[in-house]
Amino acid sequence: AMAGGARRLYRRLLQLHRSLPPALRDLGDRYVKEEFRRHKAAEPAEAQRFLREWEATLIQQQINEDKQNLREKAVYGIQLTEEKLNDFRDEQIGQLKELMDEATKPKKKITISKDSEYKT
C-alpha cells in the first residue's frame, strides 16, 4: 500500500509540474525524482513522514495553482515557517539552499553572430 501510494503521489507531483514554466518544471522534476530516490529505502516512520510532507506540498501547490487561475501573475512556492525550518536536518537545509541557488541564478544568454567565427 505504501509503495502504491508513493507512486501515485510521485506521478501527481510530476503532473502538477506540467503547468510550470519549462525551467521551473525541469528543476522541480529533478528535485522530486532525487528526493523520492533518496527515500526509497527509508525506515517506515521516516517514509511516512516523507510522504506526509510531500502530500502537504502537493495540496499547497494545487491551492497556489487555483489562486493563479484567478489572477494574471504567477506565484510559485510557499513560505516555510521558522518552526518547519527548525524541523529540517542539516542535509535538508543544504538541499534547500542548492534549490534556491539553482532557482535564482540568472539566465545565461548566448548570442552567436556570423562574425564570431573562431580564427587561428
XYZ file of C-alpha atoms in Angstrom:
120
model
C 0.000 0.000 0.000
C 2.824 2.388 0.893
C 4.611 1.765 -2.418
C 1.431 2.308 -4.443
C 0.605 5.478 -2.520
C 4.121 6.776 -3.013
C 3.950 6.037 -6.738
C 0.604 7.859 -7.092
C 1.923 10.852 -5.159
C 5.082 10.900 -7.289
C 3.056 10.884 -10.517
C 0.687 13.597 -9.236
C 3.619 15.862 -8.340
C 5.163 15.451 -11.791
C 1.780 16.070 -13.449
C 1.339 19.249 -11.451
C 4.744 20.452 -12.664
C 3.449 20.416 -16.257
C 1.844 23.808 -15.654
C 5.177 25.382 -14.635
C 7.435 27.319 -16.976
C 9.972 24.941 -18.614
C 12.950 25.905 -16.418
C 10.961 25.527 -13.187
C 9.379 22.310 -14.418
C 12.798 20.803 -15.131
C 14.152 21.915 -11.753
C 11.067 20.665 -9.897
C 11.026 17.333 -11.701
C 14.715 16.718 -10.951
C 14.215 17.632 -7.295
C 11.180 15.358 -6.851
C 12.927 12.458 -8.589
C 16.078 12.824 -6.454
C 14.105 13.083 -3.219
C 11.964 10.028 -3.938
C 15.065 8.073 -4.991
C 16.861 9.035 -1.745
C 13.950 7.880 0.392
C 13.310 4.612 -1.429
C 14.908 2.555 1.368
C 13.868 4.782 4.286
C 12.657 3.330 7.566
C 8.827 3.104 7.752
C 8.446 6.046 10.180
C 10.673 8.300 8.061
C 8.948 7.141 4.859
C 5.530 8.034 6.295
C 6.739 11.470 7.348
C 8.328 11.992 3.929
C 5.083 11.099 2.145
C 3.011 13.279 4.522
C 5.236 16.285 3.797
C 5.065 15.741 0.042
C 1.284 15.311 0.231
C 1.080 18.655 2.054
C 3.329 20.186 -0.625
C 1.093 18.796 -3.354
C -2.024 20.236 -1.730
C -0.330 23.627 -1.306
C 0.786 23.590 -4.958
C -2.775 22.829 -6.055
C -4.090 25.711 -3.935
C -1.467 28.041 -5.453
C -2.417 26.853 -8.942
C -6.093 27.586 -8.245
C -5.182 31.072 -6.979
C -3.069 31.676 -10.090
C -6.033 30.870 -12.275
C -7.837 33.797 -10.622
C -5.075 36.334 -11.260
C -2.664 37.138 -14.025
C 0.745 36.992 -12.329
C 2.016 33.520 -11.454
C 3.404 32.879 -7.977
C 5.442 29.740 -7.275
C 6.439 28.109 -3.999
C 5.381 28.506 -0.398
C 6.818 30.357 2.577
C 8.369 27.980 5.104
C 7.723 28.782 8.739
C 10.581 29.037 11.206
C 9.101 26.036 13.040
C 9.203 23.978 9.833
C 12.792 25.070 9.088
C 13.892 24.137 12.632
C 12.487 20.660 11.973
C 14.838 20.110 8.992
C 18.101 18.205 9.198
C 21.329 19.935 8.102
C 21.289 17.892 4.887
C 17.788 19.147 4.068
C 18.786 22.762 4.738
C 21.718 22.254 2.338
C 19.343 20.870 -0.304
C 17.031 23.863 0.127
C 19.998 26.195 -0.314
C 21.049 24.373 -3.507
C 17.482 24.531 -4.797
C 17.250 28.252 -4.027
C 20.604 28.924 -5.714
C 19.528 26.985 -8.804
C 16.130 28.675 -8.962
C 17.500 32.193 -8.559
C 20.605 32.061 -10.726
C 20.464 34.444 -13.678
C 19.688 33.049 -17.080
C 22.676 32.939 -19.353
C 22.090 34.388 -22.784
C 24.358 33.216 -25.540
C 24.404 35.163 -28.756
C 26.064 33.850 -31.850
C 26.742 36.063 -34.798
C 28.192 35.348 -38.212
C 31.258 37.443 -37.344
C 32.225 35.369 -34.321
C 33.974 32.576 -36.172
C 36.985 31.049 -34.480
C 40.178 32.252 -36.156
C 43.697 30.887 -35.772
